[in-house]
Amino acid sequence: MEQIFKDPLKLVGLTIAATALLSGFVVVWPLEPIERHGSFADSTPPEALALEGAQVYYEEGCQYCHSQNLRPLPSEVARFADAESYGDAVLPVATEYMFESPAQRGSTRIGPDLTRVAGRLTEDQVRAVLRGGGPAGSLAANYHPYAHLFETDAGVNPLFLSWRIRMLREVAVPLSDPYQKSVWWALEDATRGDALVAYLVSLGQRQLQFRGQFYQ
Ligand code: HEC
Protein backbone atom coordinates (compact mmCIF):
# COMPACT_ATOMS: atom_id res chain seq x y z
CA MET A 1 0.00 0.00 0.00
CA GLU A 2 2.77 2.42 0.94
CA GLN A 3 4.46 1.56 -2.35
CA ILE A 4 1.41 2.81 -4.26
CA PHE A 5 1.32 6.14 -2.47
CA LYS A 6 5.00 6.70 -3.04
CA ASP A 7 4.90 6.02 -6.76
CA PRO A 8 2.83 8.73 -8.56
CA LEU A 9 2.36 6.56 -11.65
CA LYS A 10 0.85 3.72 -9.66
CA LEU A 11 -1.35 6.17 -7.79
CA VAL A 12 -2.70 7.66 -11.04
CA GLY A 13 -3.27 4.17 -12.44
CA LEU A 14 -5.12 3.08 -9.32
CA THR A 15 -7.28 6.23 -9.35
CA ILE A 16 -8.28 5.65 -12.98
CA ALA A 17 -9.08 2.00 -12.31
CA ALA A 18 -11.16 2.85 -9.23
CA THR A 19 -13.07 5.56 -11.10
CA ALA A 20 -13.82 3.23 -14.01
CA LEU A 21 -15.04 0.53 -11.64
CA LEU A 22 -17.29 2.90 -9.70
CA SER A 23 -18.70 4.40 -12.92
CA GLY A 24 -19.51 0.87 -14.01
CA PHE A 25 -21.55 0.33 -10.87
CA VAL A 26 -23.22 3.73 -10.82
CA VAL A 27 -23.86 4.34 -14.54
CA VAL A 28 -23.86 1.12 -16.53
CA TRP A 29 -25.17 -1.50 -14.16
CA PRO A 30 -28.55 0.12 -13.32
CA LEU A 31 -29.27 0.60 -17.06
CA GLU A 32 -29.17 -3.10 -17.88
CA PRO A 33 -32.53 -3.84 -19.54
CA ILE A 34 -34.85 -5.51 -17.07
CA GLU A 35 -36.80 -8.42 -18.55
CA ARG A 36 -40.11 -8.54 -16.77
CA HIS A 37 -42.43 -10.03 -19.35
CA GLY A 38 -45.23 -11.99 -17.88
CA SER A 39 -44.71 -10.79 -14.32
CA PHE A 40 -47.87 -8.68 -14.42
CA ALA A 41 -51.00 -9.29 -16.44
CA ASP A 42 -51.05 -5.66 -17.49
CA SER A 43 -47.43 -5.39 -18.49
CA THR A 44 -47.92 -6.66 -22.04
CA PRO A 45 -46.15 -4.22 -24.34
CA PRO A 46 -48.34 -1.85 -26.33
CA GLU A 47 -49.01 -2.34 -30.03
CA ALA A 48 -46.15 -0.91 -32.09
CA LEU A 49 -48.48 1.60 -33.72
CA ALA A 50 -49.63 2.85 -30.32
CA LEU A 51 -46.04 3.22 -29.16
CA GLU A 52 -45.34 5.30 -32.26
CA GLY A 53 -48.51 7.26 -31.47
CA ALA A 54 -47.19 8.19 -28.02
CA GLN A 55 -44.29 9.86 -29.78
CA VAL A 56 -46.64 11.72 -32.17
CA TYR A 57 -48.70 12.87 -29.17
CA TYR A 58 -45.57 14.28 -27.62
CA GLU A 59 -44.29 15.89 -30.82
CA GLU A 60 -47.63 17.55 -31.55
CA GLY A 61 -47.80 18.95 -28.03
CA CYS A 62 -51.16 17.43 -27.05
CA GLN A 63 -49.86 17.32 -23.47
CA TYR A 64 -49.99 21.11 -23.30
CA CYS A 65 -53.79 21.05 -23.46
CA HIS A 66 -54.69 17.56 -22.24
CA SER A 67 -53.74 15.82 -19.00
CA GLN A 68 -53.66 12.07 -18.47
CA ASN A 69 -53.96 12.53 -14.80
CA LEU A 70 -57.35 11.62 -13.48
CA ARG A 71 -57.66 12.57 -9.80
CA PRO A 72 -59.69 10.71 -7.20
CA LEU A 73 -62.52 13.26 -7.06
CA PRO A 74 -66.05 12.04 -7.74
CA SER A 75 -66.80 14.94 -10.07
CA GLU A 76 -63.73 14.18 -12.18
CA VAL A 77 -64.36 10.48 -12.36
CA ALA A 78 -67.93 11.14 -13.40
CA ARG A 79 -66.84 13.56 -16.11
CA PHE A 80 -63.79 11.86 -17.61
CA ALA A 81 -64.29 8.14 -17.03
CA ASP A 82 -67.02 5.57 -17.01
CA ALA A 83 -66.66 4.31 -13.44
CA GLU A 84 -69.08 1.45 -13.97
CA SER A 85 -67.06 -0.29 -16.64
CA TYR A 86 -63.69 0.36 -14.98
CA GLY A 87 -64.61 -0.84 -11.52
CA ASP A 88 -61.69 -0.34 -9.14
CA ALA A 89 -59.31 0.42 -12.03
CA VAL A 90 -60.76 3.81 -12.77
CA LEU A 91 -57.75 5.77 -11.51
CA PRO A 92 -54.46 5.55 -13.39
CA VAL A 93 -51.74 3.37 -11.88
CA ALA A 94 -47.99 3.52 -12.41
CA THR A 95 -47.83 0.40 -14.60
CA GLU A 96 -49.89 2.18 -17.26
CA TYR A 97 -47.01 4.52 -17.88
CA MET A 98 -44.13 2.08 -17.84
CA PHE A 99 -43.84 1.89 -21.62
CA GLU A 100 -43.81 5.65 -22.05
CA SER A 101 -40.80 7.81 -21.67
CA PRO A 102 -41.42 10.63 -20.99
CA ALA A 103 -44.79 9.86 -19.36
CA GLN A 104 -47.30 12.40 -20.60
CA ARG A 105 -49.51 12.86 -17.60
CA GLY A 106 -49.48 16.63 -17.94
CA SER A 107 -51.13 19.10 -15.63
CA THR A 108 -52.84 21.63 -17.91
CA ARG A 109 -56.44 21.01 -18.85
CA ILE A 110 -57.56 23.21 -21.68
CA GLY A 111 -59.21 20.13 -23.15
CA PRO A 112 -60.64 17.13 -21.27
CA ASP A 113 -58.48 14.60 -19.42
CA LEU A 114 -57.59 11.70 -21.72
CA THR A 115 -56.58 8.98 -19.22
CA ARG A 116 -59.72 6.96 -19.90
CA VAL A 117 -60.58 8.26 -23.34
CA ALA A 118 -60.72 4.71 -24.76
CA GLY A 119 -63.77 4.00 -22.63
CA ARG A 120 -65.47 7.20 -23.71
CA LEU A 121 -64.94 7.52 -27.45
CA THR A 122 -64.80 5.02 -30.30
CA GLU A 123 -61.96 4.94 -32.79
CA ASP A 124 -64.08 6.78 -35.38
CA GLN A 125 -65.01 9.48 -32.92
CA VAL A 126 -61.35 10.05 -31.99
CA ARG A 127 -60.47 10.27 -35.69
CA ALA A 128 -63.25 12.81 -36.24
CA VAL A 129 -62.08 14.97 -33.31
CA LEU A 130 -58.53 15.07 -34.62
CA ARG A 131 -59.60 15.96 -38.13
CA GLY A 132 -61.35 18.98 -36.67
CA GLY A 133 -64.64 17.36 -37.58
CA GLY A 134 -66.66 18.64 -34.64
CA PRO A 135 -69.64 20.89 -35.34
CA ALA A 136 -68.45 24.13 -36.96
CA GLY A 137 -67.42 26.66 -34.35
CA SER A 138 -67.10 24.06 -31.58
CA LEU A 139 -63.95 23.98 -29.50
CA ALA A 140 -62.86 20.66 -30.98
CA ALA A 141 -63.16 22.06 -34.51
CA ASN A 142 -61.09 25.10 -33.59
CA TYR A 143 -58.43 23.34 -31.57
CA HIS A 144 -57.71 20.31 -33.69
CA PRO A 145 -56.33 21.20 -37.10
CA TYR A 146 -54.70 17.79 -37.39
CA ALA A 147 -56.22 16.51 -40.66
CA HIS A 148 -52.78 16.74 -42.28
CA LEU A 149 -51.51 13.99 -39.97
CA PHE A 150 -53.68 11.52 -41.87
CA GLU A 151 -52.62 12.58 -45.34
CA THR A 152 -49.17 11.11 -45.96
CA ASP A 153 -47.18 8.32 -44.39
CA ALA A 154 -44.12 10.59 -44.14
CA GLY A 155 -42.72 10.72 -40.64
CA VAL A 156 -43.61 7.16 -39.65
CA ASN A 157 -40.41 5.20 -39.95
CA PRO A 158 -39.95 1.69 -38.51
CA LEU A 159 -36.21 2.27 -38.27
CA PHE A 160 -36.70 5.27 -35.98
CA LEU A 161 -39.24 3.36 -33.90
CA SER A 162 -36.81 0.48 -33.58
CA TRP A 163 -34.07 2.84 -32.41
CA ARG A 164 -36.44 4.44 -29.96
CA ILE A 165 -37.32 1.02 -28.52
CA ARG A 166 -33.59 0.35 -28.14
CA MET A 167 -33.26 3.67 -26.32
CA LEU A 168 -36.26 2.88 -24.10
CA ARG A 169 -34.71 -0.48 -23.21
CA GLU A 170 -31.55 1.32 -22.20
CA VAL A 171 -33.56 3.24 -19.61
CA ALA A 172 -35.06 0.00 -18.28
CA VAL A 173 -38.43 0.11 -20.05
CA PRO A 174 -39.34 -3.60 -20.13
CA LEU A 175 -39.44 -4.16 -23.91
CA SER A 176 -37.73 -7.19 -25.39
CA ASP A 177 -35.48 -7.91 -28.34
CA PRO A 178 -38.16 -9.90 -30.25
CA TYR A 179 -40.57 -7.01 -29.71
CA GLN A 180 -38.05 -4.60 -31.17
CA LYS A 181 -37.68 -6.82 -34.25
CA SER A 182 -41.42 -7.29 -34.63
CA VAL A 183 -42.11 -3.58 -35.15
CA TRP A 184 -40.49 -3.61 -38.57
CA TRP A 185 -43.66 -4.77 -40.25
CA ALA A 186 -46.15 -3.13 -37.94
CA LEU A 187 -46.21 0.37 -39.38
CA GLU A 188 -46.87 -0.40 -43.03
CA ASP A 189 -48.91 2.30 -44.77
CA ALA A 190 -49.77 3.92 -41.45
CA THR A 191 -49.83 7.70 -41.18
CA ARG A 192 -48.85 9.68 -38.09
CA GLY A 193 -52.56 10.25 -37.55
CA ASP A 194 -53.25 6.50 -37.54
CA ALA A 195 -50.53 6.05 -34.94
CA LEU A 196 -52.00 8.81 -32.80
CA VAL A 197 -55.46 7.26 -32.98
CA ALA A 198 -54.05 3.83 -32.06
CA TYR A 199 -52.38 5.43 -29.05
CA LEU A 200 -55.50 7.28 -27.92
CA VAL A 201 -57.76 4.25 -28.17
CA SER A 202 -55.22 2.29 -26.15
CA LEU A 203 -55.38 4.74 -23.22
CA GLY A 204 -57.22 2.99 -20.42
CA GLN A 205 -58.01 -0.01 -22.66
CA ARG A 206 -55.75 -2.35 -20.69
CA GLN A 207 -57.63 -1.61 -17.48
CA LEU A 208 -60.96 -2.17 -19.22
CA GLN A 209 -59.75 -5.59 -20.37
CA PHE A 210 -57.83 -6.88 -17.38
CA ARG A 211 -59.61 -5.39 -14.41
CA GLY A 212 -62.91 -3.98 -15.63
CA GLN A 213 -64.03 -7.38 -16.88
CA PHE A 214 -64.77 -8.50 -13.33
CA TYR A 215 -67.22 -5.66 -12.84
CA GLN A 216 -69.21 -5.80 -16.08
C1 HEC B 1 -55.06 24.26 -27.83
C2 HEC B 1 -55.44 23.20 -26.94
C3 HEC B 1 -55.55 21.80 -27.49
C4 HEC B 1 -54.58 21.05 -28.12
C5 HEC B 1 -53.14 21.47 -28.49
C6 HEC B 1 -55.14 19.76 -28.34
N1 HEC B 1 -56.43 19.71 -27.87
FE1 HEC B 1 -57.65 18.11 -27.86
N2 HEC B 1 -59.17 19.20 -27.09
C7 HEC B 1 -59.06 20.54 -26.72
C8 HEC B 1 -60.37 21.00 -26.27
C9 HEC B 1 -60.68 22.41 -25.78
C10 HEC B 1 -61.26 19.90 -26.37
C11 HEC B 1 -62.72 19.86 -26.02
C12 HEC B 1 -63.51 20.13 -27.26
C13 HEC B 1 -64.99 20.17 -27.00
O1 HEC B 1 -65.43 19.85 -25.91
O2 HEC B 1 -65.67 20.50 -27.97
C14 HEC B 1 -60.47 18.79 -26.89
C15 HEC B 1 -60.98 17.52 -27.12
C16 HEC B 1 -60.20 16.44 -27.48
C17 HEC B 1 -60.67 15.08 -27.56
C18 HEC B 1 -62.07 14.61 -27.25
C19 HEC B 1 -62.11 14.27 -25.79
C20 HEC B 1 -63.49 14.00 -25.28
O3 HEC B 1 -63.57 13.43 -24.20
O4 HEC B 1 -64.45 14.40 -25.91
C21 HEC B 1 -59.60 14.29 -27.92
C22 HEC B 1 -59.58 12.78 -28.11
C23 HEC B 1 -58.48 15.18 -28.11
N3 HEC B 1 -58.87 16.46 -27.82
C24 HEC B 1 -57.22 14.76 -28.50
C25 HEC B 1 -56.17 15.62 -28.78
C26 HEC B 1 -54.89 15.20 -29.32
C27 HEC B 1 -54.51 13.78 -29.64
C28 HEC B 1 -54.13 16.32 -29.47
C29 HEC B 1 -52.73 16.42 -30.06
C30 HEC B 1 -52.59 16.04 -31.44
C31 HEC B 1 -54.91 17.43 -28.99
N4 HEC B 1 -56.15 16.98 -28.59
C32 HEC B 1 -54.46 18.72 -28.95
C33 HEC B 1 -57.92 21.31 -26.75
C34 HEC B 1 -56.72 20.95 -27.34
Coordinates of C-alpha atoms and ligand atoms in Angstrom, one line a residue:
M1 CA 0.0 0.0 0.0
E2 CA 2.8 2.4 0.9
Q3 CA 4.5 1.6 -2.4
I4 CA 1.4 2.8 -4.3
F5 CA 1.3 6.1 -2.5
K6 CA 5.0 6.7 -3.0
D7 CA 4.9 6.0 -6.8
P8 CA 2.8 8.7 -8.6
L9 CA 2.4 6.6 -11.6
K10 CA 0.9 3.7 -9.7
L11 CA -1.3 6.2 -7.8
V12 CA -2.7 7.7 -11.0
G13 CA -3.3 4.2 -12.4
L14 CA -5.1 3.1 -9.3
T15 CA -7.3 6.2 -9.3
I16 CA -8.3 5.7 -13.0
A17 CA -9.1 2.0 -12.3
A18 CA -11.2 2.8 -9.2
T19 CA -13.1 5.6 -11.1
A20 CA -13.8 3.2 -14.0
L21 CA -15.0 0.5 -11.6
L22 CA -17.3 2.9 -9.7
S23 CA -18.7 4.4 -12.9
G24 CA -19.5 0.9 -14.0
F25 CA -21.6 0.3 -10.9
V26 CA -23.2 3.7 -10.8
V27 CA -23.9 4.3 -14.5
V28 CA -23.9 1.1 -16.5
W29 CA -25.2 -1.5 -14.2
P30 CA -28.6 0.1 -13.3
L31 CA -29.3 0.6 -17.1
E32 CA -29.2 -3.1 -17.9
P33 CA -32.5 -3.8 -19.5
I34 CA -34.9 -5.5 -17.1
E35 CA -36.8 -8.4 -18.6
R36 CA -40.1 -8.5 -16.8
H37 CA -42.4 -10.0 -19.4
G38 CA -45.2 -12.0 -17.9
S39 CA -44.7 -10.8 -14.3
F40 CA -47.9 -8.7 -14.4
A41 CA -51.0 -9.3 -16.4
D42 CA -51.0 -5.7 -17.5
S43 CA -47.4 -5.4 -18.5
T44 CA -47.9 -6.7 -22.0
P45 CA -46.1 -4.2 -24.3
P46 CA -48.3 -1.9 -26.3
E47 CA -49.0 -2.3 -30.0
A48 CA -46.1 -0.9 -32.1
L49 CA -48.5 1.6 -33.7
A50 CA -49.6 2.9 -30.3
L51 CA -46.0 3.2 -29.2
E52 CA -45.3 5.3 -32.3
G53 CA -48.5 7.3 -31.5
A54 CA -47.2 8.2 -28.0
Q55 CA -44.3 9.9 -29.8
V56 CA -46.6 11.7 -32.2
Y57 CA -48.7 12.9 -29.2
Y58 CA -45.6 14.3 -27.6
E59 CA -44.3 15.9 -30.8
E60 CA -47.6 17.5 -31.6
G61 CA -47.8 19.0 -28.0
C62 CA -51.2 17.4 -27.0
Q63 CA -49.9 17.3 -23.5
Y64 CA -50.0 21.1 -23.3
C65 CA -53.8 21.1 -23.5
H66 CA -54.7 17.6 -22.2
S67 CA -53.7 15.8 -19.0
Q68 CA -53.7 12.1 -18.5
N69 CA -54.0 12.5 -14.8
L70 CA -57.4 11.6 -13.5
R71 CA -57.7 12.6 -9.8
P72 CA -59.7 10.7 -7.2
L73 CA -62.5 13.3 -7.1
P74 CA -66.1 12.0 -7.7
S75 CA -66.8 14.9 -10.1
E76 CA -63.7 14.2 -12.2
V77 CA -64.4 10.5 -12.4
A78 CA -67.9 11.1 -13.4
R79 CA -66.8 13.6 -16.1
F80 CA -63.8 11.9 -17.6
A81 CA -64.3 8.1 -17.0
D82 CA -67.0 5.6 -17.0
A83 CA -66.7 4.3 -13.4
E84 CA -69.1 1.4 -14.0
S85 CA -67.1 -0.3 -16.6
Y86 CA -63.7 0.4 -15.0
G87 CA -64.6 -0.8 -11.5
D88 CA -61.7 -0.3 -9.1
A89 CA -59.3 0.4 -12.0
V90 CA -60.8 3.8 -12.8
L91 CA -57.8 5.8 -11.5
P92 CA -54.5 5.6 -13.4
V93 CA -51.7 3.4 -11.9
A94 CA -48.0 3.5 -12.4
T95 CA -47.8 0.4 -14.6
E96 CA -49.9 2.2 -17.3
Y97 CA -47.0 4.5 -17.9
M98 CA -44.1 2.1 -17.8
F99 CA -43.8 1.9 -21.6
E100 CA -43.8 5.6 -22.1
S101 CA -40.8 7.8 -21.7
P102 CA -41.4 10.6 -21.0
A103 CA -44.8 9.9 -19.4
Q104 CA -47.3 12.4 -20.6
R105 CA -49.5 12.9 -17.6
G106 CA -49.5 16.6 -17.9
S107 CA -51.1 19.1 -15.6
T108 CA -52.8 21.6 -17.9
R109 CA -56.4 21.0 -18.9
I110 CA -57.6 23.2 -21.7
G111 CA -59.2 20.1 -23.2
P112 CA -60.6 17.1 -21.3
D113 CA -58.5 14.6 -19.4
L114 CA -57.6 11.7 -21.7
T115 CA -56.6 9.0 -19.2
R116 CA -59.7 7.0 -19.9
V117 CA -60.6 8.3 -23.3
A118 CA -60.7 4.7 -24.8
G119 CA -63.8 4.0 -22.6
R120 CA -65.5 7.2 -23.7
L121 CA -64.9 7.5 -27.4
T122 CA -64.8 5.0 -30.3
E123 CA -62.0 4.9 -32.8
D124 CA -64.1 6.8 -35.4
Q125 CA -65.0 9.5 -32.9
V126 CA -61.3 10.1 -32.0
R127 CA -60.5 10.3 -35.7
A128 CA -63.2 12.8 -36.2
V129 CA -62.1 15.0 -33.3
L130 CA -58.5 15.1 -34.6
R131 CA -59.6 16.0 -38.1
G132 CA -61.4 19.0 -36.7
G133 CA -64.6 17.4 -37.6
G134 CA -66.7 18.6 -34.6
P135 CA -69.6 20.9 -35.3
A136 CA -68.4 24.1 -37.0
G137 CA -67.4 26.7 -34.4
S138 CA -67.1 24.1 -31.6
L139 CA -63.9 24.0 -29.5
A140 CA -62.9 20.7 -31.0
A141 CA -63.2 22.1 -34.5
N142 CA -61.1 25.1 -33.6
Y143 CA -58.4 23.3 -31.6
H144 CA -57.7 20.3 -33.7
P145 CA -56.3 21.2 -37.1
Y146 CA -54.7 17.8 -37.4
A147 CA -56.2 16.5 -40.7
H148 CA -52.8 16.7 -42.3
L149 CA -51.5 14.0 -40.0
F150 CA -53.7 11.5 -41.9
E151 CA -52.6 12.6 -45.3
T152 CA -49.2 11.1 -46.0
D153 CA -47.2 8.3 -44.4
A154 CA -44.1 10.6 -44.1
G155 CA -42.7 10.7 -40.6
V156 CA -43.6 7.2 -39.6
N157 CA -40.4 5.2 -39.9
P158 CA -39.9 1.7 -38.5
L159 CA -36.2 2.3 -38.3
F160 CA -36.7 5.3 -36.0
L161 CA -39.2 3.4 -33.9
S162 CA -36.8 0.5 -33.6
W163 CA -34.1 2.8 -32.4
R164 CA -36.4 4.4 -30.0
I165 CA -37.3 1.0 -28.5
R166 CA -33.6 0.4 -28.1
M167 CA -33.3 3.7 -26.3
L168 CA -36.3 2.9 -24.1
R169 CA -34.7 -0.5 -23.2
E170 CA -31.6 1.3 -22.2
V171 CA -33.6 3.2 -19.6
A172 CA -35.1 0.0 -18.3
V173 CA -38.4 0.1 -20.0
P174 CA -39.3 -3.6 -20.1
L175 CA -39.4 -4.2 -23.9
S176 CA -37.7 -7.2 -25.4
D177 CA -35.5 -7.9 -28.3
P178 CA -38.2 -9.9 -30.3
Y179 CA -40.6 -7.0 -29.7
Q180 CA -38.0 -4.6 -31.2
K181 CA -37.7 -6.8 -34.3
S182 CA -41.4 -7.3 -34.6
V183 CA -42.1 -3.6 -35.1
W184 CA -40.5 -3.6 -38.6
W185 CA -43.7 -4.8 -40.3
A186 CA -46.2 -3.1 -37.9
L187 CA -46.2 0.4 -39.4
E188 CA -46.9 -0.4 -43.0
D189 CA -48.9 2.3 -44.8
A190 CA -49.8 3.9 -41.4
T191 CA -49.8 7.7 -41.2
R192 CA -48.9 9.7 -38.1
G193 CA -52.6 10.3 -37.6
D194 CA -53.3 6.5 -37.5
A195 CA -50.5 6.0 -34.9
L196 CA -52.0 8.8 -32.8
V197 CA -55.5 7.3 -33.0
A198 CA -54.1 3.8 -32.1
Y199 CA -52.4 5.4 -29.1
L200 CA -55.5 7.3 -27.9
V201 CA -57.8 4.3 -28.2
S202 CA -55.2 2.3 -26.1
L203 CA -55.4 4.7 -23.2
G204 CA -57.2 3.0 -20.4
Q205 CA -58.0 0.0 -22.7
R206 CA -55.8 -2.3 -20.7
Q207 CA -57.6 -1.6 -17.5
L208 CA -61.0 -2.2 -19.2
Q209 CA -59.8 -5.6 -20.4
F210 CA -57.8 -6.9 -17.4
R211 CA -59.6 -5.4 -14.4
G212 CA -62.9 -4.0 -15.6
Q213 CA -64.0 -7.4 -16.9
F214 CA -64.8 -8.5 -13.3
Y215 CA -67.2 -5.7 -12.8
Q216 CA -69.2 -5.8 -16.1
Ligands
HEC1 C1 -55.1 24.3 -27.8 C2 -55.4 23.2 -26.9 C3 -55.5 21.8 -27.5 C4 -54.6 21.1 -28.1 C5 -53.1 21.5 -28.5 C6 -55.1 19.8 -28.3 N1 -56.4 19.7 -27.9 FE1 -57.7 18.1 -27.9 N2 -59.2 19.2 -27.1 C7 -59.1 20.5 -26.7 C8 -60.4 21.0 -26.3 C9 -60.7 22.4 -25.8 C10 -61.3 19.9 -26.4 C11 -62.7 19.9 -26.0 C12 -63.5 20.1 -27.3 C13 -65.0 20.2 -27.0 O1 -65.4 19.9 -25.9 O2 -65.7 20.5 -28.0 C14 -60.5 18.8 -26.9 C15 -61.0 17.5 -27.1 C16 -60.2 16.4 -27.5 C17 -60.7 15.1 -27.6 C18 -62.1 14.6 -27.2 C19 -62.1 14.3 -25.8 C20 -63.5 14.0 -25.3 O3 -63.6 13.4 -24.2 O4 -64.5 14.4 -25.9 C21 -59.6 14.3 -27.9 C22 -59.6 12.8 -28.1 C23 -58.5 15.2 -28.1 N3 -58.9 16.5 -27.8 C24 -57.2 14.8 -28.5 C25 -56.2 15.6 -28.8 C26 -54.9 15.2 -29.3 C27 -54.5 13.8 -29.6 C28 -54.1 16.3 -29.5 C29 -52.7 16.4 -30.1 C30 -52.6 16.0 -31.4 C31 -54.9 17.4 -29.0 N4 -56.2 17.0 -28.6 C32 -54.5 18.7 -28.9 C33 -57.9 21.3 -26.7 C34 -56.7 20.9 -27.3

